[in-house]
Short mmCIF file of C-alpha atoms in Angstrom, two decimals:
data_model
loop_
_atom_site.label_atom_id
_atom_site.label_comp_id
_atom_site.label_asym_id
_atom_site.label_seq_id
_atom_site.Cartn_x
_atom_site.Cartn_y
_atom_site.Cartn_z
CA UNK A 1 8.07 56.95 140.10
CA UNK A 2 4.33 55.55 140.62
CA UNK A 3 3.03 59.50 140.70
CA UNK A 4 4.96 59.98 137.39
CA UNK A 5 3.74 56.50 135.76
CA UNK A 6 0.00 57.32 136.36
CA UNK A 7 0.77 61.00 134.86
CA UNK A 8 1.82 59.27 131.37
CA UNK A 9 -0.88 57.05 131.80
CA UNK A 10 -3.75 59.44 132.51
CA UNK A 11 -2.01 61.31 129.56
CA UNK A 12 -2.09 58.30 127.44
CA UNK A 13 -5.65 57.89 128.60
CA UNK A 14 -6.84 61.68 127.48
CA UNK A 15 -5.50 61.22 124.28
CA UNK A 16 -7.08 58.16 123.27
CA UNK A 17 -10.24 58.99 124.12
CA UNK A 18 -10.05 62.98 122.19
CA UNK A 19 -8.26 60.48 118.77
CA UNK A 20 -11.62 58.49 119.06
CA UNK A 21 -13.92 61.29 119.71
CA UNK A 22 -12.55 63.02 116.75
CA UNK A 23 -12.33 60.51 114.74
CA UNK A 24 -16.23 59.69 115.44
CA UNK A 25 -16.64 63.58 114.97
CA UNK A 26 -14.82 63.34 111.39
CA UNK A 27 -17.48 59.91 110.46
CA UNK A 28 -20.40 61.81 111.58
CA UNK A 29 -22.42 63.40 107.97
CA UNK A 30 -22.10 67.28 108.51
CA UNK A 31 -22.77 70.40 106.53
CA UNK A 32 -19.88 72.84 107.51
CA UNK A 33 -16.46 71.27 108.49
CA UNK A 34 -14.53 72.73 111.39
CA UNK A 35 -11.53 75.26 110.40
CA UNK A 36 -8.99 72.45 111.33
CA UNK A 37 -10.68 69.83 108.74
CA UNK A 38 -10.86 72.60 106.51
CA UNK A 39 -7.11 74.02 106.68
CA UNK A 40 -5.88 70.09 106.56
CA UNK A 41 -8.17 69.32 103.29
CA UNK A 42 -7.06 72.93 101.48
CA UNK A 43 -3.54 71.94 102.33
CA UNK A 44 -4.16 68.49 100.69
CA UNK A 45 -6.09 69.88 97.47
CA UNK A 46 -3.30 72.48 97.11
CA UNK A 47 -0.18 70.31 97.19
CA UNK A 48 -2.08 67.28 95.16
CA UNK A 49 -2.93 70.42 92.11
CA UNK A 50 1.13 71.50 92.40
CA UNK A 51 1.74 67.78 91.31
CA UNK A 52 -1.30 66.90 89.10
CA UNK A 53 -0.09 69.72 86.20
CA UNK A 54 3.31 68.54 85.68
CA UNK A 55 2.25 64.69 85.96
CA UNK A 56 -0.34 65.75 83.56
CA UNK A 57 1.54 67.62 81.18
CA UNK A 58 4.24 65.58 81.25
CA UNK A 59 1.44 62.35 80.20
CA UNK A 60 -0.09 64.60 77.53
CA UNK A 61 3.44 65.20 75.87
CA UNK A 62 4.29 61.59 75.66
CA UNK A 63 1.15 60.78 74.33
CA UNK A 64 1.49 63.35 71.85
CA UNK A 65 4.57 61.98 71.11
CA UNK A 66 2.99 58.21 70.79
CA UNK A 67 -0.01 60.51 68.82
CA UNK A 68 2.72 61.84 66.42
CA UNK A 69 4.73 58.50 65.55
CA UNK A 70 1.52 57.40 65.03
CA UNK A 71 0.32 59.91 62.53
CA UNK A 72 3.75 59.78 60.73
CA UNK A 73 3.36 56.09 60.51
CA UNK A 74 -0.06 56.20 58.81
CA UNK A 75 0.89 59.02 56.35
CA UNK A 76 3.80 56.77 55.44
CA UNK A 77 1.16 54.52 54.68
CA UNK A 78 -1.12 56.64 52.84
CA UNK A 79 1.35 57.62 51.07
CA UNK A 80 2.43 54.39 49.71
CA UNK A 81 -1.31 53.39 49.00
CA UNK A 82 -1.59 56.35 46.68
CA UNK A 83 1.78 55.60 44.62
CA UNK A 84 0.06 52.39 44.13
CA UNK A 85 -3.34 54.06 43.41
CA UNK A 86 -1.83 56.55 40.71
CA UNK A 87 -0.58 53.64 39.38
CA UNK A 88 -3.24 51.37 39.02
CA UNK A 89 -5.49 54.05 37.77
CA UNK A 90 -3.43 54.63 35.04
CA UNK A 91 -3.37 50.94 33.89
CA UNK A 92 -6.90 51.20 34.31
CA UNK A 93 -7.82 54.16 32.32
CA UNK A 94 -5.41 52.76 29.71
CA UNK A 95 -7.05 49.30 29.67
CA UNK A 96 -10.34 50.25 29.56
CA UNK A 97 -9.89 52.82 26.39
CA UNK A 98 -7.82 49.71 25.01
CA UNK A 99 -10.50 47.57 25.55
CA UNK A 100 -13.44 49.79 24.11
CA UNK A 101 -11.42 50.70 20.73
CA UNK A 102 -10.68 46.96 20.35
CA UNK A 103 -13.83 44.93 21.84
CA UNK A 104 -14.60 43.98 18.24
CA UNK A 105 -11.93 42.14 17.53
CA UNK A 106 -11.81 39.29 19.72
CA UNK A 107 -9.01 37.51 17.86
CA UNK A 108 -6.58 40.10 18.41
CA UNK A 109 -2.97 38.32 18.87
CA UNK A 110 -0.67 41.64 19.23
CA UNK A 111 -0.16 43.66 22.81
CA UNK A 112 1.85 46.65 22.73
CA UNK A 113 2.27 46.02 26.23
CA UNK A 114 4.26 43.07 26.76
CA UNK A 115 7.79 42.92 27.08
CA UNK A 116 10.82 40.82 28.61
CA UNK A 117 12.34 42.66 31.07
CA UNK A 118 16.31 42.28 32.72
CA UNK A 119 17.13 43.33 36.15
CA UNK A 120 20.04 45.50 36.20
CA UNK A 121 21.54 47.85 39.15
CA UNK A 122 23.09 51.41 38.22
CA UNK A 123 27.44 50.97 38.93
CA UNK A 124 28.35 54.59 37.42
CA UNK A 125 27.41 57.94 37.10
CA UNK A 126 29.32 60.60 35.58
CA UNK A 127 28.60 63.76 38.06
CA UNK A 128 28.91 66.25 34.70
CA UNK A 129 26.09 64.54 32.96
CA UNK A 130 24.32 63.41 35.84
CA UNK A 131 20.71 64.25 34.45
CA UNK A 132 21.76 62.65 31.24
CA UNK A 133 23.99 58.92 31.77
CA UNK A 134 24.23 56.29 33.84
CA UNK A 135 25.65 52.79 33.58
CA UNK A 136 24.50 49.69 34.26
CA UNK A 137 25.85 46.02 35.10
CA UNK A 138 24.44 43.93 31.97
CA UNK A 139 25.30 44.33 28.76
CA UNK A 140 24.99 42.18 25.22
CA UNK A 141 25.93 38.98 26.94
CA UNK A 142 22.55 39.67 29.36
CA UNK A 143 20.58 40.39 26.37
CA UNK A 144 20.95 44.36 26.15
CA UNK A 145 20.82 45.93 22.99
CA UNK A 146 20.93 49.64 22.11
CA UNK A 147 17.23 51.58 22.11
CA UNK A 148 15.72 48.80 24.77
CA UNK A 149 13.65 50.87 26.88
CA UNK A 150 14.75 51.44 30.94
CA UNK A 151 12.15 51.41 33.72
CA UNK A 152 12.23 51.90 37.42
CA UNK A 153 8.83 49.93 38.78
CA UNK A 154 6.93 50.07 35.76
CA UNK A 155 8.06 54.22 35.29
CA UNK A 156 9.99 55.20 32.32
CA UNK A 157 13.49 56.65 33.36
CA UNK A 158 15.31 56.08 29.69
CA UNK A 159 16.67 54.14 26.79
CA UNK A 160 19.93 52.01 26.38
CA UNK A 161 21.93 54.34 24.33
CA UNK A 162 25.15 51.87 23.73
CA UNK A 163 26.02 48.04 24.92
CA UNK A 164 29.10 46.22 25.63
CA UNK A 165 28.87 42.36 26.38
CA UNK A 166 28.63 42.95 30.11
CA UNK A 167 27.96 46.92 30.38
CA UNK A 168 25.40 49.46 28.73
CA UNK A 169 25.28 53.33 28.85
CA UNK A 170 21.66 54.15 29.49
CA UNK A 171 20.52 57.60 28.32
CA UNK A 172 18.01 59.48 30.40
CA UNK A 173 14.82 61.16 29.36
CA UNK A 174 15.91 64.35 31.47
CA UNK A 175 18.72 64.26 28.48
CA UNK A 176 18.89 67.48 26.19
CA UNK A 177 20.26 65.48 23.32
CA UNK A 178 17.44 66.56 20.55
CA UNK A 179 17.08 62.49 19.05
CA UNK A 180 16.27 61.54 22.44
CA UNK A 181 12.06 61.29 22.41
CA UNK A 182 9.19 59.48 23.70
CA UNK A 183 6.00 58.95 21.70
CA UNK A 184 3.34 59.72 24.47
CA UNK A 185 0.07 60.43 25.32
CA UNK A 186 -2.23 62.82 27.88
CA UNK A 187 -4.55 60.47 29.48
CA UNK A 188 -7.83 62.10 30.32
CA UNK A 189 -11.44 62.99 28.45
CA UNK A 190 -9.65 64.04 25.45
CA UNK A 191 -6.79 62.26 25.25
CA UNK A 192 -4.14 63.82 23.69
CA UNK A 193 -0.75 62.66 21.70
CA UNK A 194 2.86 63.79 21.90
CA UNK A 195 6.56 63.55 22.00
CA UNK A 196 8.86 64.13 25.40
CA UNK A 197 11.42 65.72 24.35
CA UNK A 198 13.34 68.29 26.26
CA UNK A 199 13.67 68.96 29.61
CA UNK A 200 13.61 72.29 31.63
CA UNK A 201 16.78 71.73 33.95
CA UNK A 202 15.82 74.55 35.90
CA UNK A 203 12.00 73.22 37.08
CA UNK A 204 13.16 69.69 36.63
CA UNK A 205 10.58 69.43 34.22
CA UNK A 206 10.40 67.07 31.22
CA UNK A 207 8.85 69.03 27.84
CA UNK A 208 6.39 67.11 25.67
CA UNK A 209 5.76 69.09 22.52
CA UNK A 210 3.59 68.90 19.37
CA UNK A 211 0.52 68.76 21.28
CA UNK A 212 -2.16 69.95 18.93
CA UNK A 213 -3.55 73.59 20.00
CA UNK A 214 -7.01 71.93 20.15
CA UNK A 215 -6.49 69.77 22.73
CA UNK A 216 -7.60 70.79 26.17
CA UNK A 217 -4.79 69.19 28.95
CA UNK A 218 -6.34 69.23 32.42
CA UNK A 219 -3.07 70.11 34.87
CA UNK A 220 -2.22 66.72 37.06
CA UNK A 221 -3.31 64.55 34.27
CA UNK A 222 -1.04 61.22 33.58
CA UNK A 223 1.27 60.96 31.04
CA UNK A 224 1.85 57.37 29.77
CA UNK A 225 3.87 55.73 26.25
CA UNK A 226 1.76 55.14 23.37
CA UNK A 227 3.35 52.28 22.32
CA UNK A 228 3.55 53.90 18.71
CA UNK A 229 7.51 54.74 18.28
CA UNK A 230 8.31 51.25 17.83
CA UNK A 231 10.96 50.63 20.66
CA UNK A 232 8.81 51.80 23.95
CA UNK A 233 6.21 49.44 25.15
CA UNK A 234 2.72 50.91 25.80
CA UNK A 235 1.32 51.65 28.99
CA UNK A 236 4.93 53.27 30.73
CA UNK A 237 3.89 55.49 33.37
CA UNK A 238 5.76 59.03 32.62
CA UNK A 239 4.98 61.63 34.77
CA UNK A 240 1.95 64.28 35.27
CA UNK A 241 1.19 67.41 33.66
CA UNK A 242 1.91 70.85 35.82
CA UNK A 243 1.35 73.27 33.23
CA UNK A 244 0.75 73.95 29.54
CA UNK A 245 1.89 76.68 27.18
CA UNK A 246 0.98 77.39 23.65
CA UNK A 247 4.04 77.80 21.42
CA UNK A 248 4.52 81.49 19.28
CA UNK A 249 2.72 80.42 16.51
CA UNK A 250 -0.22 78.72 18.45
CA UNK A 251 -0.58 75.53 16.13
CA UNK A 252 0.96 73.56 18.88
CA UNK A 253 0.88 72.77 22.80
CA UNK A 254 3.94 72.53 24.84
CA UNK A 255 2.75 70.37 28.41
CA UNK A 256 5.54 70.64 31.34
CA UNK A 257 5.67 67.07 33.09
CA UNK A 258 6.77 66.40 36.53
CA UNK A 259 9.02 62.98 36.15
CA UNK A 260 7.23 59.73 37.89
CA UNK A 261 9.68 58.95 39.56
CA UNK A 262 13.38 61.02 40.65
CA UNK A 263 15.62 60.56 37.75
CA UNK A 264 18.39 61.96 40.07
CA UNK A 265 18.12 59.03 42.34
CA UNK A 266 18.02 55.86 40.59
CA UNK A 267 19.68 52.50 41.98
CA UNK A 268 18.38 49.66 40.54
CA UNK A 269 16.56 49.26 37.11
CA UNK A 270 15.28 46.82 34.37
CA UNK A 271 15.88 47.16 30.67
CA UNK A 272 12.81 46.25 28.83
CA UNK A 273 12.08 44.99 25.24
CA UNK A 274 8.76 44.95 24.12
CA UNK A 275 7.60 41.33 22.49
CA UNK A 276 5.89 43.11 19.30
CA UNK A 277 8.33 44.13 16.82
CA UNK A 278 8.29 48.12 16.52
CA UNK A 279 8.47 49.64 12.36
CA UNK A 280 10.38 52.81 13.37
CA UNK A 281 13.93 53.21 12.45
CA UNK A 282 16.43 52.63 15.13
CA UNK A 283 19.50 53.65 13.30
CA UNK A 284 19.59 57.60 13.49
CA UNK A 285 18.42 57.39 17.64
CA UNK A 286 14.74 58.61 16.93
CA UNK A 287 12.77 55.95 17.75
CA UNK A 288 9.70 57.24 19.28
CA UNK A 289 9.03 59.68 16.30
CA UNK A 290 5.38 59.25 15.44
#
């Protein structure tokens, strides 16, 4: 038992003393490692690359993901800022020819532009016209009368085409009916006047005709009311143009306008009545005849 005890402990002993000697080996600065050190730190490298690319890959693809959400966010955004951009730059443009043709007359009382406006929200649609009715939840006892214009944030959708006391039938300007038009005008360098009316159910396009030939329409220019039909109050953002054609005879201009906003979509709106007293004749449904 003693001979066997002093065995483990010699053992014990040995193996101490070779753990500290290589471990003092290991501390000691060196140019060349010994095949041992160099087999155990391969191994290491090897099995810590095996797990680094699918740790990393999987951190790049949720960051990509967090990259994407991100990007999406920021369009969303952008996006917004330039609705509200388009916008203002129309009311701009608008204003400032307004204010150059009338800078003179400092006195002026009349503005095309103001109106009282009701809020109303879209309860029916009848899916065979779809492009062409809707009705809405006020009527004459809210103030609606027939020809009041119909917006959807400050964009022209249509007009009221008949009232009850608390319902109205509002007719859209995607409408083929022939009386329904829009006295309207090409903003730009040479600004140019016409009438919407039409629209091109195939391109979803509305038609504004009797552009003079002479006029040069730039493609993504606004279209805005002129305020001149009577009924519509000025400054109503329309749509841009996408395209122009000259009619067979070439004495006139036919511009193709992408609509504002979707008239095929349309929840909520606000009938409109502009405070200046229009001179066109409401009776026969063309109002915004120039």
């Amino acid at each position: 038992m003693p001979q066997f005890f002093n065995k483990k402990l010699l053992l014990l002993l040995v193996s101490i003393i070779v753990l500290v000697a290589l471990i003092g080996f290991s501390l000691k600065e060196r140019e060349e490692l010994t095949w041992p050190e160099q087999f155990l730190k391969d191994t290491t490298g090897w099995v810590g690359n095996v797990f680094n690319k699918p740790v990393s890959g999987i951190t790049g693809f949720v960051g990509g993901l967090k990259d994407l959400q991100h990007t999406y966010d920021e369009n969303k955004k952008l996006k917004a800022r330039l609705d509200e951009y388009v916008l203002l730059k129309t009311q701009v443009q608008d204003l400032k020819e307004e204010n150059d043709e009338f800078r003179d007359n400092l006195k002026k009382e009349d503005d095309l532009r103001k109106y009282s406006s009701i809020q109303s929200t879209v309860i029916g649609r009848n899916p065979d016209r779809w492009n062409e009715m809707l009705t809405i939840n006020k009527g004459k006892r809210n103030g609606v009368e027939k020809n009041m214009a119909v917006i959807k944030s400050n964009v022209l959708v249509g007009k009221v085409k008949s009232a009850t006391d608390f319902t109205a039938s509002v007719q859209l300007l995607s409408s083929i009916d022939k009386a329904n038009r829009v006295s309207a005008i090409v903003q730009g360098d040479d600004k140019a006047y016409g009438l919407i009316e039409g629209f091109d159910d195939k391109r979803n396009l509305l038609l504004m005709k009797r552009i003079p030939y002479d006029k040069k329409i730039k493609k993504d220019s606004t279209v805005i009311t002129s305020g001149y039909g009577g009924i519509f109050p000025k400054g109503l953002l329309i749509g841009k143009v996408v395209d122009v054609k000259v009619d067979q005879y070439g004495l006139n201009q036919t511009a193709y306008i992408e609509p504002a906003t979707d008239l095929y979509d349309i929840n909520n709106v606000m009938v409109v009545q502009r405070e200046v007293g229009g001179v066109a004749d409401e009776s026969d449904g063309e109002d915004e005849v120039e």
